[in-house]
mmCIF file of C-alpha atoms in Angstrom:
data_model
loop_
_atom_site.group_PDB
_atom_site.id
_atom_site.type_symbol
_atom_site.label_atom_id
_atom_site.label_comp_id
_atom_site.label_asym_id
_atom_site.label_seq_id
_atom_site.Cartn_x
_atom_site.Cartn_y
_atom_site.Cartn_z
ATOM 1 C CA UNK A 157 -21.502 7.762 36.475
ATOM 2 C CA UNK A 158 -20.555 5.274 33.479
ATOM 3 C CA UNK A 159 -20.189 8.067 30.989
ATOM 4 C CA UNK A 160 -18.060 9.553 33.167
ATOM 5 C CA UNK A 161 -15.705 6.512 33.710
ATOM 6 C CA UNK A 162 -15.516 5.687 30.282
ATOM 7 C CA UNK A 163 -14.665 9.495 29.526
ATOM 8 C CA UNK A 164 -11.528 9.027 32.325
ATOM 9 C CA UNK A 165 -10.788 5.591 30.550
ATOM 10 C CA UNK A 166 -10.442 7.065 26.912
ATOM 11 C CA UNK A 167 -8.236 9.855 28.127
ATOM 12 C CA UNK A 168 -5.753 7.891 30.194
ATOM 13 C CA UNK A 169 -5.677 5.428 26.876
ATOM 14 C CA UNK A 170 -4.871 8.634 24.634
ATOM 15 C CA UNK A 171 -2.301 9.953 26.690
ATOM 16 C CA UNK A 172 -0.402 6.611 27.432
ATOM 17 C CA UNK A 173 -0.982 6.008 23.569
ATOM 18 C CA UNK A 174 0.880 9.033 22.944
ATOM 19 C CA UNK A 175 3.715 9.108 25.323
ATOM 20 C CA UNK A 176 4.278 5.308 24.294
ATOM 21 C CA UNK A 177 4.228 6.083 20.220
ATOM 22 C CA UNK A 178 6.131 9.523 20.570
ATOM 23 C CA UNK A 179 8.444 7.880 22.917
ATOM 24 C CA UNK A 180 9.281 5.148 20.765
ATOM 25 C CA UNK A 181 10.112 7.322 17.677
ATOM 26 C CA UNK A 182 12.269 9.885 19.594
ATOM 27 C CA UNK A 183 14.485 7.181 21.194
ATOM 28 C CA UNK A 184 15.121 5.492 17.707
ATOM 29 C CA UNK A 185 15.515 8.994 16.234
ATOM 30 C CA UNK A 186 18.033 9.945 19.272
ATOM 31 C CA UNK A 187 19.644 6.088 19.037
ATOM 32 C CA UNK A 188 20.547 6.860 15.719
ATOM 33 C CA UNK A 189 22.730 9.669 16.555
ATOM 34 C CA UNK A 190 23.847 7.928 19.660
ATOM 35 C CA UNK A 191 25.371 4.433 17.874
ATOM 36 C CA UNK A 192 26.990 6.382 14.954
ATOM 37 C CA UNK A 193 28.749 8.642 17.486
ATOM 38 C CA UNK A 194 29.884 5.624 19.613
ATOM 39 C CA UNK A 195 31.203 4.299 16.179
ATOM 40 C CA UNK A 196 33.069 7.393 15.485
ATOM 41 C CA UNK A 197 34.162 7.600 18.853
ATOM 42 C CA UNK A 198 33.138 10.776 19.750
ATOM 43 C CA UNK A 199 32.567 11.613 23.653
ATOM 44 C CA UNK A 200 28.615 11.835 24.769
ATOM 45 C CA UNK A 201 27.586 12.931 27.878
ATOM 46 C CA UNK A 202 23.427 12.567 28.070
ATOM 47 C CA UNK A 203 20.676 10.804 26.412
ATOM 48 C CA UNK A 204 17.675 11.983 27.290
ATOM 49 C CA UNK A 205 13.913 11.151 26.191
ATOM 50 C CA UNK A 206 11.825 14.046 27.326
ATOM 51 C CA UNK A 207 12.424 17.353 28.377
ATOM 52 C CA UNK A 208 12.163 19.565 31.598
ATOM 53 C CA UNK A 209 12.818 17.914 34.962
ATOM 54 C CA UNK A 210 14.626 14.731 35.250
ATOM 55 C CA UNK A 211 12.173 12.024 36.586
ATOM 56 C CA UNK A 212 14.414 9.329 36.725
ATOM 57 C CA UNK A 213 17.914 8.437 35.003
ATOM 58 C CA UNK A 214 21.553 6.583 35.548
ATOM 59 C CA UNK A 215 24.889 7.064 34.171
ATOM 60 C CA UNK A 216 26.630 4.071 32.824
ATOM 61 C CA UNK A 217 30.111 2.446 33.040
ATOM 62 C CA UNK A 218 31.170 4.802 29.857
ATOM 63 C CA UNK A 219 30.036 7.587 31.742
ATOM 64 C CA UNK A 220 26.770 8.701 29.702
ATOM 65 C CA UNK A 221 24.033 9.901 31.510
ATOM 66 C CA UNK A 222 20.429 8.367 30.631
ATOM 67 C CA UNK A 223 17.468 10.167 31.811
ATOM 68 C CA UNK A 224 13.869 10.554 31.075
ATOM 69 C CA UNK A 225 12.383 13.880 31.245
ATOM 70 C CA UNK A 226 8.822 15.222 32.485
ATOM 71 C CA UNK A 227 7.917 16.884 29.193
ATOM 72 C CA UNK A 228 7.486 13.760 26.430
ATOM 73 C CA UNK A 229 7.642 15.893 23.471
ATOM 74 C CA UNK A 230 10.990 15.187 22.134
ATOM 75 C CA UNK A 231 14.288 14.000 23.156
ATOM 76 C CA UNK A 232 18.366 14.593 22.439
ATOM 77 C CA UNK A 233 21.913 13.459 22.877
ATOM 78 C CA UNK A 234 24.376 15.838 24.057
ATOM 79 C CA UNK A 235 28.130 15.406 23.252
ATOM 80 C CA UNK A 236 30.764 16.219 25.849
ATOM 81 C CA UNK A 237 31.646 19.602 24.434
ATOM 82 C CA UNK A 238 28.224 20.828 23.758
ATOM 83 C CA UNK A 239 27.013 24.598 24.809
ATOM 84 C CA UNK A 240 23.348 23.477 24.654
ATOM 85 C CA UNK A 241 21.488 20.445 24.184
ATOM 86 C CA UNK A 242 20.766 21.116 20.128
ATOM 87 C CA UNK A 243 24.686 20.946 19.455
ATOM 88 C CA UNK A 244 24.510 24.434 18.207
ATOM 89 C CA UNK A 245 28.351 25.311 19.303
ATOM 90 C CA UNK A 246 30.708 24.098 21.445
ATOM 91 C CA UNK A 247 31.534 25.174 25.208
ATOM 92 C CA UNK A 248 34.760 26.816 24.181
ATOM 93 C CA UNK A 249 35.689 27.591 20.621
ATOM 94 C CA UNK A 250 38.891 26.126 19.398
ATOM 95 C CA UNK A 251 40.947 27.771 16.793
ATOM 96 C CA UNK A 252 44.567 26.620 17.764
ATOM 97 C CA UNK A 253 45.477 23.206 15.273
ATOM 98 C CA UNK A 254 47.226 21.560 18.233
ATOM 99 C CA UNK A 255 44.871 22.317 20.855
ATOM 100 C CA UNK A 256 42.099 21.097 17.940
ATOM 101 C CA UNK A 257 44.167 18.002 17.557
ATOM 102 C CA UNK A 258 43.753 17.380 20.901
ATOM 103 C CA UNK A 259 40.201 18.033 21.368
ATOM 104 C CA UNK A 260 39.518 15.662 18.207
ATOM 105 C CA UNK A 261 41.891 12.822 19.702
ATOM 106 C CA UNK A 262 39.509 13.065 22.929
ATOM 107 C CA UNK A 263 36.525 12.608 21.100
ATOM 108 C CA UNK A 264 34.840 16.145 21.301
ATOM 109 C CA UNK A 265 32.371 16.639 18.682
ATOM 110 C CA UNK A 266 32.618 19.871 17.533
ATOM 111 C CA UNK A 267 36.453 19.122 16.919
ATOM 112 C CA UNK A 268 36.026 15.827 14.944
ATOM 113 C CA UNK A 269 36.200 15.762 10.688
ATOM 114 C CA UNK A 270 33.446 16.972 8.670
ATOM 115 C CA UNK A 271 32.502 13.195 7.525
ATOM 116 C CA UNK A 272 32.193 12.199 11.254
ATOM 117 C CA UNK A 273 29.872 15.248 12.391
ATOM 118 C CA UNK A 274 27.910 14.811 8.956
ATOM 119 C CA UNK A 275 27.148 11.303 9.895
ATOM 120 C CA UNK A 276 26.456 11.438 13.132
ATOM 121 C CA UNK A 277 23.992 14.233 12.301
ATOM 122 C CA UNK A 278 22.161 12.334 9.527
ATOM 123 C CA UNK A 279 21.954 8.934 11.585
ATOM 124 C CA UNK A 280 18.967 10.003 13.315
ATOM 125 C CA UNK A 281 16.393 10.596 10.198
ATOM 126 C CA UNK A 282 17.819 8.034 8.530
ATOM 127 C CA UNK A 283 17.437 5.480 11.643
ATOM 128 C CA UNK A 284 13.407 6.645 11.767
ATOM 129 C CA UNK A 285 13.119 5.455 8.064
ATOM 130 C CA UNK A 286 15.059 2.268 8.947
ATOM 131 C CA UNK A 287 12.705 1.940 11.785
ATOM 132 C CA UNK A 288 9.613 2.819 9.751
ATOM 133 C CA UNK A 289 10.533 0.235 6.976
ATOM 134 C CA UNK A 290 11.232 -2.470 9.734
ATOM 135 C CA UNK A 291 7.817 -1.715 11.619
ATOM 136 C CA UNK A 292 5.809 -1.768 8.277
ATOM 137 C CA UNK A 293 7.705 -5.421 7.130
ATOM 138 C CA UNK A 294 6.899 -6.764 10.814
ATOM 139 C CA UNK A 295 3.185 -5.572 10.280
ATOM 140 C CA UNK A 296 3.097 -7.275 6.803
ATOM 141 C CA UNK A 297 4.520 -9.907 7.692
ATOM 142 C CA UNK A 298 1.968 -10.533 10.945
ATOM 143 C CA UNK A 299 -1.244 -9.468 9.246
ATOM 144 C CA UNK A 300 -0.604 -9.894 5.449
ATOM 145 C CA UNK A 301 -1.288 -7.284 2.848
ATOM 146 C CA UNK A 302 -4.413 -5.256 3.635
ATOM 147 C CA UNK A 303 -5.944 -5.950 0.336
ATOM 148 C CA UNK A 304 -8.397 -2.673 -0.376
ATOM 149 C CA UNK A 305 -11.787 -4.606 0.096
ATOM 150 C CA UNK A 306 -14.775 -2.915 0.648
ATOM 151 C CA UNK A 307 -16.878 -4.080 3.926
ATOM 152 C CA UNK A 308 -19.817 -2.035 3.661
ATOM 153 C CA UNK A 309 -20.540 1.362 2.222
ATOM 154 C CA UNK A 310 -22.223 4.327 3.908
ATOM 155 C CA UNK A 311 -25.522 5.448 2.547
ATOM 156 C CA UNK A 312 -25.088 8.574 0.438
ATOM 157 C CA UNK A 313 -21.885 8.641 0.292
ATOM 158 C CA UNK A 314 -19.778 8.864 -3.083
ATOM 159 C CA UNK A 315 -19.441 5.188 -2.858
ATOM 160 C CA UNK A 316 -23.152 4.483 -2.574
ATOM 161 C CA UNK A 317 -23.318 6.979 -5.664
ATOM 162 C CA UNK A 318 -20.835 4.772 -7.696
ATOM 163 C CA UNK A 319 -22.326 1.531 -6.969
ATOM 164 C CA UNK A 320 -19.580 -0.008 -4.852
ATOM 165 C CA UNK A 321 -20.472 -3.218 -2.947
ATOM 166 C CA UNK A 322 -19.678 -4.961 0.286
ATOM 167 C CA UNK A 323 -17.038 -7.593 -1.082
ATOM 168 C CA UNK A 324 -15.466 -5.190 -3.955
ATOM 169 C CA UNK A 325 -11.900 -4.898 -4.012
ATOM 170 C CA UNK A 326 -10.450 -1.926 -5.448
ATOM 171 C CA UNK A 327 -7.366 -2.770 -7.958
ATOM 172 C CA UNK A 328 -6.742 0.714 -9.287
ATOM 173 C CA UNK A 329 -7.141 4.552 -9.498
ATOM 174 C CA UNK A 330 -6.976 6.238 -12.405
ATOM 175 C CA UNK A 331 -4.775 3.233 -14.341
ATOM 176 C CA UNK A 332 -2.316 3.004 -11.287
ATOM 177 C CA UNK A 333 -2.111 -0.369 -9.601
ATOM 178 C CA UNK A 334 -3.327 -0.300 -5.852
ATOM 179 C CA UNK A 335 -1.212 -2.641 -3.892
ATOM 180 C CA UNK A 336 -2.998 -2.113 -0.379
ATOM 181 C CA UNK A 337 -5.342 -0.429 1.588
ATOM 182 C CA UNK A 338 -3.311 1.945 3.077
ATOM 183 C CA UNK A 339 -2.167 3.462 -0.494
ATOM 184 C CA UNK A 340 -5.940 3.176 -1.426
ATOM 185 C CA UNK A 341 -6.424 5.451 1.362
ATOM 186 C CA UNK A 342 -3.431 7.737 0.863
ATOM 187 C CA UNK A 343 -4.344 8.328 -3.181
ATOM 188 C CA UNK A 344 -7.728 9.044 -2.194
ATOM 189 C CA UNK A 345 -7.041 11.565 0.637
ATOM 190 C CA UNK A 346 -5.198 13.552 -1.751
ATOM 191 C CA UNK A 347 -7.607 13.269 -4.133
ATOM 192 C CA UNK A 348 -10.526 15.381 -2.275
ATOM 193 C CA UNK A 349 -13.120 16.956 -4.767
ATOM 194 C CA UNK A 350 -11.349 15.706 -7.832
ATOM 195 C CA UNK A 351 -13.223 12.963 -9.422
ATOM 196 C CA UNK A 352 -10.904 9.675 -10.091
ATOM 197 C CA UNK A 353 -11.642 6.340 -12.360
ATOM 198 C CA UNK A 354 -11.380 3.231 -9.886
ATOM 199 C CA UNK A 355 -11.177 -0.046 -11.243
ATOM 200 C CA UNK A 356 -13.018 -2.643 -9.190
ATOM 201 C CA UNK A 357 -13.053 -6.562 -8.957
ATOM 202 C CA UNK A 358 -16.304 -7.794 -8.180
ATOM 203 C CA UNK A 359 -15.897 -11.767 -8.132
ATOM 204 C CA UNK A 360 -14.252 -12.671 -11.338
ATOM 205 C CA UNK A 361 -15.205 -9.443 -13.112
ATOM 206 C CA UNK A 362 -13.612 -5.696 -13.387
ATOM 207 C CA UNK A 363 -15.284 -2.775 -14.060
ATOM 208 C CA UNK A 364 -14.450 0.857 -13.773
ATOM 209 C CA UNK A 365 -16.648 3.850 -11.795
ATOM 210 C CA UNK A 366 -15.760 7.246 -11.328
ATOM 211 C CA UNK A 367 -16.214 8.782 -7.833
ATOM 212 C CA UNK A 368 -15.200 11.759 -6.200
ATOM 213 C CA UNK A 369 -13.955 11.887 -2.846
ATOM 214 C CA UNK A 370 -15.749 14.056 -0.369
ATOM 215 C CA UNK A 371 -14.250 15.796 2.802
ATOM 216 C CA UNK A 372 -13.819 13.289 5.362
ATOM 217 C CA UNK A 373 -15.956 13.131 8.244
ATOM 218 C CA UNK A 374 -13.119 13.091 10.817
ATOM 219 C CA UNK A 375 -10.634 15.626 8.799
ATOM 220 C CA UNK A 376 -12.645 17.879 6.277
ATOM 221 C CA UNK A 377 -9.474 18.612 4.525
ATOM 222 C CA UNK A 378 -8.561 15.119 3.280
ATOM 223 C CA UNK A 379 -10.672 12.723 0.899
ATOM 224 C CA UNK A 380 -12.868 10.088 1.689
ATOM 225 C CA UNK A 381 -15.565 8.031 -0.389
ATOM 226 C CA UNK A 382 -17.410 6.276 2.264
ATOM 227 C CA UNK A 383 -16.596 2.912 3.069
ATOM 228 C CA UNK A 384 -15.705 0.700 5.838
ATOM 229 C CA UNK A 385 -12.702 -1.868 5.942
ATOM 230 C CA UNK A 386 -12.751 -4.604 8.278
ATOM 231 C CA UNK A 387 -9.177 -5.603 9.243
ATOM 232 C CA UNK A 388 -10.562 -8.692 11.349
ATOM 233 C CA UNK A 389 -11.939 -10.384 7.887
ATOM 234 C CA UNK A 390 -9.888 -13.141 6.955
ATOM 235 C CA UNK A 391 -10.610 -12.131 3.198
ATOM 236 C CA UNK A 392 -9.193 -8.762 3.434
ATOM 237 C CA UNK A 393 -5.602 -9.775 4.219
ATOM 238 C CA UNK A 394 -3.079 -11.743 1.777
ATOM 239 C CA UNK A 395 -0.496 -13.861 3.308
ATOM 240 C CA UNK A 396 3.426 -12.378 2.776
ATOM 241 C CA UNK A 397 6.633 -14.161 3.139
ATOM 242 C CA UNK A 398 9.760 -12.534 5.009
ATOM 243 C CA UNK A 399 11.253 -10.857 1.703
ATOM 244 C CA UNK A 400 7.705 -10.088 0.158
ATOM 245 C CA UNK A 401 7.164 -8.235 3.785
ATOM 246 C CA UNK A 402 10.257 -6.077 3.688
ATOM 247 C CA UNK A 403 9.410 -4.990 0.088
ATOM 248 C CA UNK A 404 5.836 -3.978 1.437
ATOM 249 C CA UNK A 405 7.899 -2.174 4.421
ATOM 250 C CA UNK A 406 9.999 -0.204 2.377
ATOM 251 C CA UNK A 407 7.172 0.398 0.022
ATOM 252 C CA UNK A 408 4.831 1.717 2.388
ATOM 253 C CA UNK A 409 7.823 3.980 3.733
ATOM 254 C CA UNK A 410 8.546 5.288 0.288
ATOM 255 C CA UNK A 411 4.871 5.988 -0.079
ATOM 256 C CA UNK A 412 4.814 8.214 2.567
ATOM 257 C CA UNK A 413 7.805 9.813 1.986
ATOM 258 C CA UNK A 414 6.932 10.979 -1.629
ATOM 259 C CA UNK A 415 3.323 11.979 -0.584
ATOM 260 C CA UNK A 416 4.781 14.192 2.373
ATOM 261 C CA UNK A 417 7.430 15.444 0.025
ATOM 262 C CA UNK A 418 4.580 16.311 -2.649
ATOM 263 C CA UNK A 419 2.657 18.122 -0.094
ATOM 264 C CA UNK A 420 5.269 20.136 1.269
ATOM 265 C CA UNK A 421 6.458 21.083 -2.074
ATOM 266 C CA UNK A 422 2.575 21.935 -3.242
ATOM 267 C CA UNK A 423 2.541 24.362 -0.048
ATOM 268 C CA UNK A 424 5.406 26.081 -0.741
ATOM 269 C CA UNK A 425 4.403 26.366 -4.335
ATOM 270 C CA UNK A 426 0.937 28.065 -3.402
ATOM 271 C CA UNK A 427 -1.402 24.726 -4.754
ATOM 272 C CA UNK A 428 -2.108 23.704 -1.147
ATOM 273 C CA UNK A 429 -2.555 25.348 2.158
ATOM 274 C CA UNK A 430 -0.784 24.196 5.147
ATOM 275 C CA UNK A 431 -3.734 23.285 7.206
ATOM 276 C CA UNK A 432 -2.970 19.139 7.031
ATOM 277 C CA UNK A 433 0.003 20.194 9.207
ATOM 278 C CA UNK A 434 -0.476 18.762 12.769
ATOM 279 C CA UNK A 435 1.026 19.529 16.054
ATOM 280 C CA UNK A 436 1.085 17.781 19.562
ATOM 281 C CA UNK A 437 -2.621 18.024 19.879
ATOM 282 C CA UNK A 438 -3.117 16.315 16.370
ATOM 283 C CA UNK A 439 -0.692 13.409 17.497
ATOM 284 C CA UNK A 440 -2.847 13.016 20.802
ATOM 285 C CA UNK A 441 -5.937 12.918 19.080
ATOM 286 C CA UNK A 442 -4.720 10.361 16.699
ATOM 287 C CA UNK A 443 -3.017 8.347 19.087
ATOM 288 C CA UNK A 444 -6.305 8.116 21.196
ATOM 289 C CA UNK A 445 -8.522 7.684 17.844
ATOM 290 C CA UNK A 446 -6.209 4.353 17.068
ATOM 291 C CA UNK A 447 -6.017 3.326 20.803
ATOM 292 C CA UNK A 448 -9.489 3.463 21.556
ATOM 293 C CA UNK A 449 -11.095 2.015 17.992
ATOM 294 C CA UNK A 450 -8.880 -1.089 18.878
ATOM 295 C CA UNK A 451 -10.051 -1.353 22.243
ATOM 296 C CA UNK A 452 -13.495 -1.162 21.354
ATOM 297 C CA UNK A 453 -13.875 -3.905 18.565
ATOM 298 C CA UNK A 454 -16.904 -5.802 19.347
ATOM 299 C CA UNK A 455 -16.906 -9.513 20.483
ATOM 300 C CA UNK A 456 -12.964 -9.503 20.771
ATOM 301 C CA UNK A 457 -11.713 -10.906 24.022
ATOM 302 C CA UNK A 458 -9.042 -9.014 25.983
ATOM 303 C CA UNK A 459 -6.014 -10.404 24.387
ATOM 304 C CA UNK A 460 -7.361 -10.138 20.881
ATOM 305 C CA UNK A 461 -7.929 -6.491 21.990
ATOM 306 C CA UNK A 462 -4.261 -5.867 22.976
ATOM 307 C CA UNK A 463 -2.865 -7.530 20.057
ATOM 308 C CA UNK A 464 -4.939 -5.196 17.831
ATOM 309 C CA UNK A 465 -3.804 -2.266 20.163
ATOM 310 C CA UNK A 466 -0.389 -3.167 20.113
ATOM 311 C CA UNK A 467 -0.263 -3.691 16.032
ATOM 312 C CA UNK A 468 -2.298 -0.659 15.396
ATOM 313 C CA UNK A 469 0.307 1.703 17.589
ATOM 314 C CA UNK A 470 3.223 0.013 16.127
ATOM 315 C CA UNK A 471 1.762 0.899 12.704
ATOM 316 C CA UNK A 472 1.220 4.532 13.846
ATOM 317 C CA UNK A 473 4.962 4.756 15.707
ATOM 318 C CA UNK A 474 6.040 3.909 11.925
ATOM 319 C CA UNK A 475 3.931 6.581 10.033
ATOM 320 C CA UNK A 476 5.107 9.057 12.796
ATOM 321 C CA UNK A 477 8.684 7.914 12.594
ATOM 322 C CA UNK A 478 8.527 8.744 8.788
ATOM 323 C CA UNK A 479 7.361 12.377 9.424
ATOM 324 C CA UNK A 480 10.132 13.051 12.055
ATOM 325 C CA UNK A 481 12.524 11.569 9.602
ATOM 326 C CA UNK A 482 11.469 14.026 6.894
ATOM 327 C CA UNK A 483 10.800 17.128 9.161
ATOM 328 C CA UNK A 484 14.373 17.225 10.875
ATOM 329 C CA UNK A 485 15.929 16.923 7.338
ATOM 330 C CA UNK A 486 14.619 20.402 6.315
ATOM 331 C CA UNK A 487 17.284 23.077 6.098
ATOM 332 C CA UNK A 488 16.099 24.823 9.285
ATOM 333 C CA UNK A 489 19.038 25.480 12.063
ATOM 334 C CA UNK A 490 18.607 23.757 15.183
ATOM 335 C CA UNK A 491 17.310 20.693 12.885
ATOM 336 C CA UNK A 492 19.590 18.006 11.721
ATOM 337 C CA UNK A 493 19.031 19.506 8.262
ATOM 338 C CA UNK A 494 19.998 22.850 9.110
ATOM 339 C CA UNK A 495 23.300 21.207 10.420
ATOM 340 C CA UNK A 496 23.938 19.545 7.215
ATOM 341 C CA UNK A 497 23.212 22.647 5.492
ATOM 342 C CA UNK A 498 26.184 24.066 7.698
ATOM 343 C CA UNK A 499 28.269 21.460 7.094
ATOM 344 C CA UNK A 500 27.848 21.506 3.391
ATOM 345 C CA UNK A 501 28.541 25.165 3.358
ATOM 346 C CA UNK A 502 32.027 24.532 5.456
ATOM 347 C CA UNK A 503 32.593 21.844 2.503
ATOM 348 C CA UNK A 504 32.333 24.443 0.060
ATOM 349 C CA UNK A 505 34.517 26.695 1.887
ATOM 350 C CA UNK A 506 37.324 24.618 2.045
ATOM 351 C CA UNK A 507 36.752 23.270 5.249
ATOM 352 C CA UNK A 508 36.208 26.592 6.870
ATOM 353 C CA UNK A 509 33.057 27.199 8.936
ATOM 354 C CA UNK A 510 30.729 30.314 8.812
ATOM 355 C CA UNK A 511 31.923 32.808 11.383
ATOM 356 C CA UNK A 512 30.039 32.579 15.000
ATOM 357 C CA UNK A 513 28.048 35.433 14.570
ATOM 358 C CA UNK A 514 26.221 34.171 11.150
ATOM 359 C CA UNK A 515 25.670 30.845 12.587
ATOM 360 C CA UNK A 516 24.097 32.128 15.897
ATOM 361 C CA UNK A 517 21.782 34.193 13.616
ATOM 362 C CA UNK A 518 21.247 31.564 11.663
ATOM 363 C CA UNK A 519 20.066 29.193 14.898
ATOM 364 C CA UNK A 520 17.706 32.897 15.796
ATOM 365 C CA UNK A 521 16.107 32.751 12.803
ATOM 366 C CA UNK A 522 15.691 28.632 13.022
ATOM 367 C CA UNK A 523 14.185 29.039 16.797
ATOM 368 C CA UNK A 524 11.799 31.575 15.141
ATOM 369 C CA UNK A 525 10.678 29.725 12.253
ATOM 370 C CA UNK A 526 10.058 26.609 14.411
ATOM 371 C CA UNK A 527 8.327 28.313 17.087
ATOM 372 C CA UNK A 528 6.224 30.103 14.326
ATOM 373 C CA UNK A 529 5.260 26.437 12.506
ATOM 374 C CA UNK A 530 4.731 24.954 16.334
ATOM 375 C CA UNK A 531 1.997 27.903 16.952
ATOM 376 C CA UNK A 532 0.796 26.992 13.104
ATOM 377 C CA UNK A 533 0.342 23.677 13.849
ATOM 378 C CA UNK A 534 -1.081 23.830 17.118
ATOM 379 C CA UNK A 535 -3.546 26.321 15.755
ATOM 380 C CA UNK A 536 -4.627 23.530 12.749
ATOM 381 C CA UNK A 537 -5.238 21.517 15.634
ATOM 382 C CA UNK A 538 -7.433 23.496 17.379
ATOM 383 C CA UNK A 539 -9.530 24.345 14.536
ATOM 384 C CA UNK A 540 -9.661 20.337 13.466
ATOM 385 C CA UNK A 541 -10.731 19.317 17.331
ATOM 386 C CA UNK A 542 -13.030 22.539 17.921
ATOM 387 C CA UNK A 543 -14.545 23.707 14.710
ATOM 388 C CA UNK A 544 -16.044 26.740 16.434
ATOM 389 C CA UNK A 545 -12.654 28.363 16.993
ATOM 390 C CA UNK A 546 -12.211 29.109 13.696
#
């Protein structure tokens, strides 16, 4: 019975963490669209977090319906003249110049100048990146810089074979300076099976060792060398001021963007497989691991556990926010990047958009691509969570 209750508790914590983190990231993204649309005086009909049946909602003084849907897997801002929640087309196409000018004066989105539409669409991903910088900066200001310090070495792991010891600080990988523990994780994760040189500081002495990252126990597709990092140890953190924390937030955000961009490019070039792409199940799993790890810290009070939980989820939300921003900038119709691609073509054609039939076929292809990516990512999630399913 205690195991059953613990399992139920872990499941509830996992689901609650997933909903909270994803809802925050989706809200940030859609709020970017919303705020720029209001700035450009675009008429807005609906702001929704989640899809499907409305759980609760209200309509504000400006006529915008705010609502929360039953399926917490996304959200949308629907403009007054949108035919659908994806803003793929207006309800009624307007060709007459006088009618179009009237629609523009009323704030109808699809009648707006190219600049306005582009700013509104780009605002979602850009706001995701801004949120990530701010979140990482806040974390850096609260906990300081995470020094890449070895707490304990796993027996038999590559770190043990290289002679690393508790208290060692890894200052560089292949000659490149390592600023914090997160950067070290990213570098080692992308070095699976490749021998790297670590510059290690032990007391006053700095020396070099060679190590080959092995498959991570929880994700065999990324590299790890087998040592633990104690976030609660005072010697694992270096205090930062506001300016340094903001710089750290920008560096952390750019580091994820650069690593993700390099991985996507390697996938298209055939140098990497797509098995690191995660879907909703993967995000749920990571949310649960992060939340339950924070709540399972031994000898910590409930207040300390809740503080660690909040910081851990904020970090996860920042990472996920960067991912959402990057994905939405992909030039796939129905995504923000696809809209921006259409606007670029419209600008190149002297303000003349693609014919409606061409746009319709492009959006259908976009739906097909996104459905395929969703199924592929879900299959990746299943094979990671249930290796026997392969």
